[in-house]
Short mmCIF file of C-alpha atoms and ligand atoms in Angstrom, two decimals:
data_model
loop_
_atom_site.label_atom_id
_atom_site.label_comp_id
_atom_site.label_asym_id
_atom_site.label_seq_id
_atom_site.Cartn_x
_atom_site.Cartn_y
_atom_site.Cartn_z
CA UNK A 17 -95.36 75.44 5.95
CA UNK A 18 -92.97 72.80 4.84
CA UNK A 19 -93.23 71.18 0.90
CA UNK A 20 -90.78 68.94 0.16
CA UNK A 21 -91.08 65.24 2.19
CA UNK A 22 -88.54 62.89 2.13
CA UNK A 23 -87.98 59.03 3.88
CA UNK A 24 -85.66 57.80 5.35
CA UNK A 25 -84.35 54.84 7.18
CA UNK A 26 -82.25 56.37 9.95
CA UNK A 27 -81.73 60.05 10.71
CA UNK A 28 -78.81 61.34 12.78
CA UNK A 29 -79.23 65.08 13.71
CA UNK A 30 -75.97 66.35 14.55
CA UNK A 31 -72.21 65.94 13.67
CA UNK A 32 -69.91 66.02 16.25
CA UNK A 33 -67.79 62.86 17.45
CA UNK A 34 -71.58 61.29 18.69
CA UNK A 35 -72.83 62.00 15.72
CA UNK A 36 -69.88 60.96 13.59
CA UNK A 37 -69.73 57.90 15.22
CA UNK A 38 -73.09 57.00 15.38
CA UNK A 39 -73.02 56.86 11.48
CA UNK A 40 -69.74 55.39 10.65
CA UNK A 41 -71.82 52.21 12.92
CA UNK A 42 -75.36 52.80 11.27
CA UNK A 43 -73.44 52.89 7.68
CA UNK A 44 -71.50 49.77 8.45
CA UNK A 45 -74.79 47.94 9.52
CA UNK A 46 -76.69 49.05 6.28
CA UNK A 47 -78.95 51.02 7.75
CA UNK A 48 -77.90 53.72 5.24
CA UNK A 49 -78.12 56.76 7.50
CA UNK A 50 -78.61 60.81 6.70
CA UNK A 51 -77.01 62.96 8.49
CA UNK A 52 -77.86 66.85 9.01
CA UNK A 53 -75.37 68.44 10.42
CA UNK A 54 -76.48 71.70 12.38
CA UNK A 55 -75.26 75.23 11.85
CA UNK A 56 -71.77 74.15 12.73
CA UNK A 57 -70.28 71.15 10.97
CA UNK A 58 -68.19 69.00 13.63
CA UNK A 59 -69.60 71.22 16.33
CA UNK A 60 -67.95 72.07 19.59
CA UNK A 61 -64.12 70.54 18.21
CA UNK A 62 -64.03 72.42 15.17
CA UNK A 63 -64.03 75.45 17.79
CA UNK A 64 -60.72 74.10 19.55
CA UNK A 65 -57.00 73.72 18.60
CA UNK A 66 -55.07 70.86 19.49
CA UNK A 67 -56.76 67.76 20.27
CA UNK A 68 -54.72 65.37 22.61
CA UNK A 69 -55.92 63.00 24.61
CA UNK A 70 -58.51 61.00 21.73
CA UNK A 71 -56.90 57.59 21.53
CA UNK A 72 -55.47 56.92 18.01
CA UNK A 73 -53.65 60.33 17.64
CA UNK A 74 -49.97 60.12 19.46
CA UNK A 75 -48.87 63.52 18.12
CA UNK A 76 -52.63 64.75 19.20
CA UNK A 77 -54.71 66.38 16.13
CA UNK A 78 -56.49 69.80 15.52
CA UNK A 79 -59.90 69.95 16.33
CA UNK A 80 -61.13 70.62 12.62
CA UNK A 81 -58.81 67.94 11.28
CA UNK A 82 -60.04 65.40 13.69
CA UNK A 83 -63.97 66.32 12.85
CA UNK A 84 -62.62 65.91 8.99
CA UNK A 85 -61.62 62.22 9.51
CA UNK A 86 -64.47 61.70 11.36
CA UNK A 87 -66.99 63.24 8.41
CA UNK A 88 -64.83 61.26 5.87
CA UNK A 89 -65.06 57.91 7.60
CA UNK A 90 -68.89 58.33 7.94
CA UNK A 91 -69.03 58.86 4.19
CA UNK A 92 -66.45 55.85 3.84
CA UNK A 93 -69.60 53.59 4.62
CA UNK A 94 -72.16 55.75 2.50
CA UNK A 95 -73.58 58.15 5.36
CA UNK A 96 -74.97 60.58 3.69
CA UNK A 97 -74.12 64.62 5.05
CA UNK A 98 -76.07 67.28 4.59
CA UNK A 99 -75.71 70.50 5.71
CA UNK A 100 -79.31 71.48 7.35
CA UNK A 101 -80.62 72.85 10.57
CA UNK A 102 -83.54 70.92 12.16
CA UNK A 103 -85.91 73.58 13.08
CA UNK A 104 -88.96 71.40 14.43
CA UNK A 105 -90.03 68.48 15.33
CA UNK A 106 -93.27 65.70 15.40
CA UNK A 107 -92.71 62.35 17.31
CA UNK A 108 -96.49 61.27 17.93
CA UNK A 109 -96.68 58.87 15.31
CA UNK A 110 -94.46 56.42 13.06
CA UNK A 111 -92.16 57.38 10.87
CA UNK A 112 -90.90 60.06 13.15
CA UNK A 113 -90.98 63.46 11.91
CA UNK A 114 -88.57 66.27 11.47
CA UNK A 115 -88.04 69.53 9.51
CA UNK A 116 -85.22 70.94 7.86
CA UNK A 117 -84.46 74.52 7.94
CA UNK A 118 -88.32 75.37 8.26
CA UNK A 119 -88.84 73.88 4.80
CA UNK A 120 -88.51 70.21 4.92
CA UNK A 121 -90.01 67.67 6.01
CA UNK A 122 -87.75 64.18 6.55
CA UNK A 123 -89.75 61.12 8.12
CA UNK A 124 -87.55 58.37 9.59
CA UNK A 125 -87.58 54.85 11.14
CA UNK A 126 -85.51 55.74 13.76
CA UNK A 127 -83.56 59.02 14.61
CA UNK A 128 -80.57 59.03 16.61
CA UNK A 129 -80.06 62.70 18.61
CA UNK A 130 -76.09 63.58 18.59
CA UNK A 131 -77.16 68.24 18.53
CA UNK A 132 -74.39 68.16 22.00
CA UNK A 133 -73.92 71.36 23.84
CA UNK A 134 -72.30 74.72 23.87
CA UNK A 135 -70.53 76.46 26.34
CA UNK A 136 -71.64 79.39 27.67
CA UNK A 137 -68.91 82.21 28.02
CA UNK A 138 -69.05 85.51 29.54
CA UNK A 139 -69.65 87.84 26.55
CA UNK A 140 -66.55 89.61 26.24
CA UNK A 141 -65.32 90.73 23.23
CA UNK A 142 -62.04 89.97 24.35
CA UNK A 143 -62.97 86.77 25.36
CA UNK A 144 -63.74 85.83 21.47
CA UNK A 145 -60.12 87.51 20.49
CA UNK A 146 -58.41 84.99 22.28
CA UNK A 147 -60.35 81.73 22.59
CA UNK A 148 -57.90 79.26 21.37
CA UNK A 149 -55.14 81.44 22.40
CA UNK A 150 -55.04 81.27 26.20
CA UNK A 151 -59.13 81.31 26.45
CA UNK A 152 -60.85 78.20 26.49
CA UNK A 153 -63.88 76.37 28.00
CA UNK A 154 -62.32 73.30 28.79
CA UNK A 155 -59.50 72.69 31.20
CA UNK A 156 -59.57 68.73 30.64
CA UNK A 157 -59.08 69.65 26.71
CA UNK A 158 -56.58 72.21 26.93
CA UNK A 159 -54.59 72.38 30.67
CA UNK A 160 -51.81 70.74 28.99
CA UNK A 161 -50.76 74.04 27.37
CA UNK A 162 -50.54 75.67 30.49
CA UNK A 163 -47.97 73.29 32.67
CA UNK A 164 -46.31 75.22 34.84
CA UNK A 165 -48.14 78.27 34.47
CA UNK A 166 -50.28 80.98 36.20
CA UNK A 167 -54.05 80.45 35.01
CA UNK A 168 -57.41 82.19 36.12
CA UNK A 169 -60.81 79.49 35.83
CA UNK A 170 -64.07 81.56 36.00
CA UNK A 171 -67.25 79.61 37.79
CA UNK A 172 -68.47 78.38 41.07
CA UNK A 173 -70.22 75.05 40.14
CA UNK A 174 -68.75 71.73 40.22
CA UNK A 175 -67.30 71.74 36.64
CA UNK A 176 -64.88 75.36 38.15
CA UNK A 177 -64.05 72.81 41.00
CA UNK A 178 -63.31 70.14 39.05
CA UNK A 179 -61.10 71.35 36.47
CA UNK A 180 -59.45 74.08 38.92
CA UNK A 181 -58.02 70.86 40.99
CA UNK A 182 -57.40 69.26 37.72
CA UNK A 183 -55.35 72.53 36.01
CA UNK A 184 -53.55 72.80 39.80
CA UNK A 185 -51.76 69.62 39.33
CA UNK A 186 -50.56 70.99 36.04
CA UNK A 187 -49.88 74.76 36.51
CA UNK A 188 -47.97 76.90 38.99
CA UNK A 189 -51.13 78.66 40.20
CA UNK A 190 -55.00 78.96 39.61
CA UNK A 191 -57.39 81.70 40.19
CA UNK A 192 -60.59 80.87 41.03
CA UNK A 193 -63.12 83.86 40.48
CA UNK A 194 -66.07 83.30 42.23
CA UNK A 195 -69.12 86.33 41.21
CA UNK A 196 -70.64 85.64 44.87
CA UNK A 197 -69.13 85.27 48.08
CA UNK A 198 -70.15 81.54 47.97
CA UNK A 199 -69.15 78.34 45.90
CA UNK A 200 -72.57 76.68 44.02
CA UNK A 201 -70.34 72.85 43.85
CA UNK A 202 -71.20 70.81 45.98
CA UNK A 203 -69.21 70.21 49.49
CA UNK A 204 -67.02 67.53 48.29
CA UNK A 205 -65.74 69.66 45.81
CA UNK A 206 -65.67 72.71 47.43
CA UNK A 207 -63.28 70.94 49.72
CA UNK A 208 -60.78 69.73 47.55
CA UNK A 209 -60.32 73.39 45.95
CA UNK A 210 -60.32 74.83 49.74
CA UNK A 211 -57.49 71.72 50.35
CA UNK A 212 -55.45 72.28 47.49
CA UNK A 213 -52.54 74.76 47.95
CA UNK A 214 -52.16 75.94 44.53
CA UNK A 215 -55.55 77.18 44.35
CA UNK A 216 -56.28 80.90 45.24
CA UNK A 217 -60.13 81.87 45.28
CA UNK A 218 -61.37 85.28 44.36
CA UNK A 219 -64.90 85.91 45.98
CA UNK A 220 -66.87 88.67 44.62
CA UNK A 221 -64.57 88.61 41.60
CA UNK A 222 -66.18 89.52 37.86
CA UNK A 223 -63.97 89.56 35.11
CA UNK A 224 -64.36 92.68 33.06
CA UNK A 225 -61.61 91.93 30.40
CA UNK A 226 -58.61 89.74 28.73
CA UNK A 227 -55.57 91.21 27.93
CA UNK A 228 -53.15 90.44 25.85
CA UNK A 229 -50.46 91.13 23.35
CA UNK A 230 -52.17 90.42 20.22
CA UNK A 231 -51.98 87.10 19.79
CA UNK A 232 -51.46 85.64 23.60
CA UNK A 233 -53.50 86.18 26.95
CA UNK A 234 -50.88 87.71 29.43
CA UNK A 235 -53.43 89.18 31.85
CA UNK A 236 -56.69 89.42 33.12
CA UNK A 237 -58.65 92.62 34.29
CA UNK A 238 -60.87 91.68 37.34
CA UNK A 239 -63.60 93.73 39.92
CA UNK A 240 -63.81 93.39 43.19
CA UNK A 241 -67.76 94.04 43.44
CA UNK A 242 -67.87 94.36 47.06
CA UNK A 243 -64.96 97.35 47.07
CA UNK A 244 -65.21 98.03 43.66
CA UNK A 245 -61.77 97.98 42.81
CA UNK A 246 -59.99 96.72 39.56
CA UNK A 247 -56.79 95.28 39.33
CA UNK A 248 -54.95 93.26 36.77
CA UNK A 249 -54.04 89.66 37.42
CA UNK A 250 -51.01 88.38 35.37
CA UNK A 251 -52.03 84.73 33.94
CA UNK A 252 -51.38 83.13 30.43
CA UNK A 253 -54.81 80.78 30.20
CA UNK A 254 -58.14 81.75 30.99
CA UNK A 255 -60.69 79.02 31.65
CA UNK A 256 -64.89 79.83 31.43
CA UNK A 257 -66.11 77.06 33.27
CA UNK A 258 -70.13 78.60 33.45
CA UNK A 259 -72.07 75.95 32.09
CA UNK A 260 -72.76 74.50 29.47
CA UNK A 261 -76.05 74.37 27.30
CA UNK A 262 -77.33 70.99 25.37
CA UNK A 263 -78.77 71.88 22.09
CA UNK A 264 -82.07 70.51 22.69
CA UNK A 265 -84.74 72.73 22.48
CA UNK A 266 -86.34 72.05 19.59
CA UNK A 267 -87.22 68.51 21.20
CA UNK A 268 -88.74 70.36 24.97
CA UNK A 269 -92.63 68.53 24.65
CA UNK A 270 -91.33 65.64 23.13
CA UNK A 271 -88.19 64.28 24.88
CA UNK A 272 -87.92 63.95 29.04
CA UNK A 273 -84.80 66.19 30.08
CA UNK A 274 -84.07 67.52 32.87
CA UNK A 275 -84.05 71.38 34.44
CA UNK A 276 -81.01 72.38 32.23
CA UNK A 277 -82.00 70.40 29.18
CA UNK A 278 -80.23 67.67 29.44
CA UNK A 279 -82.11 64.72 27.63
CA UNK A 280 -82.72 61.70 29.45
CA UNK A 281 -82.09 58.29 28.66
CA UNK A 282 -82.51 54.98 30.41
CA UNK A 283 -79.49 53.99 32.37
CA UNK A 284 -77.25 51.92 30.62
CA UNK A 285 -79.02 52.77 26.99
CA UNK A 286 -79.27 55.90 24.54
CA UNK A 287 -83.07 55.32 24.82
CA UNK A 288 -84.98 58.42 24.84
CA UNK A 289 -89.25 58.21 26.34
CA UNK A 290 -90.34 58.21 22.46
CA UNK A 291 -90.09 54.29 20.88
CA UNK A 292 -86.48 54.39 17.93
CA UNK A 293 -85.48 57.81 19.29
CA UNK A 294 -81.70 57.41 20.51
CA UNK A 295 -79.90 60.28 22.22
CA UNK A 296 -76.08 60.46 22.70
CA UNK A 297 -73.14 62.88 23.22
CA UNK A 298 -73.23 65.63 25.11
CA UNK A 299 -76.73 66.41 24.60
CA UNK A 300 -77.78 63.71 27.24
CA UNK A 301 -74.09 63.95 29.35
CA UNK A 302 -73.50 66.99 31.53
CA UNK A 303 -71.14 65.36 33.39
CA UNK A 304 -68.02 63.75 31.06
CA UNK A 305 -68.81 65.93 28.24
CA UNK A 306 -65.81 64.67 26.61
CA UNK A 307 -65.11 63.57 22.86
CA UNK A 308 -64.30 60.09 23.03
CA UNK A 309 -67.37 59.70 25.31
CA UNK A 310 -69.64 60.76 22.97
CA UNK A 311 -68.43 58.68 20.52
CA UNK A 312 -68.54 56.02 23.02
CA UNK A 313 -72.86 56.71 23.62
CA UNK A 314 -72.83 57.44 19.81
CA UNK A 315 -71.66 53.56 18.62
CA UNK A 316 -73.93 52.31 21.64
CA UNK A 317 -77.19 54.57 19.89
CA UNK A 318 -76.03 53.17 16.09
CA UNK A 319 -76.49 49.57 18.04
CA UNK A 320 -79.66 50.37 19.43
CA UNK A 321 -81.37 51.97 16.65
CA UNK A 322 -80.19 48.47 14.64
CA UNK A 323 -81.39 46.60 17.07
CA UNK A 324 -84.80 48.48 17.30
CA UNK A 325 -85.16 48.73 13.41
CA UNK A 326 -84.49 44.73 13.04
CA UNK A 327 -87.00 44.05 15.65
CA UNK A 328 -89.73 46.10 13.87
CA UNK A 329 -89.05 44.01 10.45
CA UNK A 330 -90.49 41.06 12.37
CA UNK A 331 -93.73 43.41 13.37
CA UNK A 332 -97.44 43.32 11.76
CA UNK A 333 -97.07 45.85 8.83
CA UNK A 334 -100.37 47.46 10.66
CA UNK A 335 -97.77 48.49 13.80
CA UNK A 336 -95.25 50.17 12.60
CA UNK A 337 -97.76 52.97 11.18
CA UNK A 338 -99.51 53.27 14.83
CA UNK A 339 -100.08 56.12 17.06
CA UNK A 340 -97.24 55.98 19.82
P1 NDP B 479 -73.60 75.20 37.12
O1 NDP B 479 -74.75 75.79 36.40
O2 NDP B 479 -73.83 74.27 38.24
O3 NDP B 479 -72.66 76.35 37.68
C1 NDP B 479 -72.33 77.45 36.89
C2 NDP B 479 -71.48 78.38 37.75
O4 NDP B 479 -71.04 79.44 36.93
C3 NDP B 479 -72.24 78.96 38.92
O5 NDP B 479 -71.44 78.95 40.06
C4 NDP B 479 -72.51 80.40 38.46
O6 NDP B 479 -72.46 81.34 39.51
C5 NDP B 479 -71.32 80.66 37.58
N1 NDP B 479 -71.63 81.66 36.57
C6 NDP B 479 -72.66 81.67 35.68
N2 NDP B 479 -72.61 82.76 34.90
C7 NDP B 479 -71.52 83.46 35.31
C8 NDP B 479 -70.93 84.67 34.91
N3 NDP B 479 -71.45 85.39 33.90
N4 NDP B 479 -69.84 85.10 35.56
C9 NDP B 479 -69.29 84.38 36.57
N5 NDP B 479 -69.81 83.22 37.00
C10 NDP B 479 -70.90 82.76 36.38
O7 NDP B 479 -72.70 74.53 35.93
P2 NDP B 479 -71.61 73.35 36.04
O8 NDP B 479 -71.09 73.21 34.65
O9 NDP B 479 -70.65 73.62 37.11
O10 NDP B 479 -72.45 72.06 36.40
C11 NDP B 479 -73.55 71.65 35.58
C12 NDP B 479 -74.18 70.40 36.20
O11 NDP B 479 -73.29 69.30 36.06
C13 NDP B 479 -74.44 70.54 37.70
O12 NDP B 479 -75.62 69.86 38.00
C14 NDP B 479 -73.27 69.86 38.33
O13 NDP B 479 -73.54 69.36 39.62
C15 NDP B 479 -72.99 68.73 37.34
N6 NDP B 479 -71.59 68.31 37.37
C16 NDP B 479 -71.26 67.26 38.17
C17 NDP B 479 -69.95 66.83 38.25
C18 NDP B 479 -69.65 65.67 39.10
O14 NDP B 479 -70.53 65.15 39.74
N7 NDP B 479 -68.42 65.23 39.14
C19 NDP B 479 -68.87 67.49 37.51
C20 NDP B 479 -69.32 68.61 36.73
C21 NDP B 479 -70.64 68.99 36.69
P3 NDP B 479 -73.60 81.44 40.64
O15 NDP B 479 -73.31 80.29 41.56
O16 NDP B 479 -73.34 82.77 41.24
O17 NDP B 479 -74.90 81.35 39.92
#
């Protein structure tokens, strides 16, 4: 049962770049946002190293030091951040309710959605050691490191595809290890991994463990789950390329997403189904799922929710308390 209750004008769940960026605009426009940022502050960058290819950074950044800036420049403007979880939800009337770490309640005029995803990995131990230090889950993000190198991508959908063509224009060679004896991508992509010759595909491959030297990967140890044999295959990076998850279960009832999760907005708009509810980032994009998108669908739900707040000022004070 929550106690406390609090209003305010415009709530932005989530603090990533969408996030981020959705508040440095709401701030600037005076619509004096709040900000709860989720269990981890800056989310899914603060997990990386280098950052290198967000514009405004020629030497490239670290993930944590980029999500720092961001958090700073929000507060430049007077967003306020908090550090809550939201554990529930109620959007069937106006102001829009949430609550905060199962004891808070916070209404809002307008709420702008920026929880993004997380990566699924395989749930090695091993896998933990070294993320950041040849393990990562994205090859767009982190390939770089890798030029001219042997690398191993785990996955069979059309993200493994996509960023094993992608890392084969930068490294020597790429495993693919595929669990079945098919690809899940679609044709299209299966036939640009099948076309490229850099590209060597493991079916009926599971990884079983990384190895390295303490501080580096230098190896991977794989099963063959047809023969059952193990073997080690010498590589430096380590992609996990199995899926990602949006963080959006606490809205399932409320929002329309799709099978996976993904919210849905209206094309060319971070309009959710529910009237001043905005969704951006990577909770609403499975496909780009990069950080200068989000911030890109976080500025455009900042605009909307101003948009959607000014137009409500000119409403019958009996509307904006209505059932919708
Ligand atoms: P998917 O869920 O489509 O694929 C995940 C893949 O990972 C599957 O092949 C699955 O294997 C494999 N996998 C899952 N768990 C494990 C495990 N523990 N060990 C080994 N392999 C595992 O995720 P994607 O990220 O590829 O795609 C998500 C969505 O985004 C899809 O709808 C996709 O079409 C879309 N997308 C579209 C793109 C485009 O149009 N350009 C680009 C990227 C994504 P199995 O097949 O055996 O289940």
């Amino acid at each position: 049962m929550s106690q406390e209750t609090e209003h305010v004008h415009c709530l932005i769940i989530g603090s990533g770049p969408a996030g981020y960026t959705a508040a440095i605009y709401a701030a600037r426009a005076d619509l004096k946002p709040v900000m709860y940022t989720g269990i981890i502050p800056g989310g899914q960058l603060t997990q990386t190293t280098d950052v290198d290819n967000f514009p405004g950074y020629p030497e490239g950044i670290m993930g944590p030091e980029m999500m720092e800036d961001l958090r700073k420049q929000a507060e430049r403007f007077g967003t306020e951040v908090r550090f809550g979880y939201i554990t529930s939800v109620d959007f069937s009337s106006m102001p829009r309710k949430v609550v905060v770490d199962e004891n808070k309640t916070v209404t809002a005029d307008t709420v702008i959605i920026a929880t993004g995803a997380s990566a699924k990995w395989l749930g090695l131990e091993s896998e933990q050691k070294y993320n950041g230090f040849g393990v990562s889950a994205c090859a767009v993000c982190d390939g770089f490191f890798f030029k001219g190198q042997d690398v191993a991508i785990v996955g069979a959908g059309d993200t493994a595809a996509e960023e094993a063509t992608y890392l084969a224009k930068l490294c020597k060679t790429v495993h693919i290890l595929v669990r079945r004896d098919e690809f899940r991508a679609s044709k299209a992509m299966q036939h640009r991994v099948l076309n490229t010759p850099n590209i060597v595909i493991h079916y009926n491959t599971e990884t079983k463990e990384i190895l390295g030297d303490g501080r580096n990967v230098t190896a991977i140890r794989i099963l063959d789950n047809k023969s059952g044999i193990e073997s080690e295959l010498p590589v430096t990076g380590f992609f996990v390329a199995i899926g990602h998850k949006p963080n959006t279960d606490i809205f399932k009832g409320w929002l329309d997403m799709d099978e996976t999760g993904y919210l849905i907005t209206q094309p060319d708009s971070t309009k959710t189904n529910i009237e001043g509810v905005f969704a951006c980032g990577d909770a609403q994009d499975k496909i780009f799922r990069q950080a200068v998108t989000a911030a890109g669908t976080g500025c455009m739900a900042a605009l909307e929710a101003e948009r959607y707040l000014a137009a409500r000022e000119h409403e019958p004070e009996v509307a904006k308390d209505s059932v919708v």
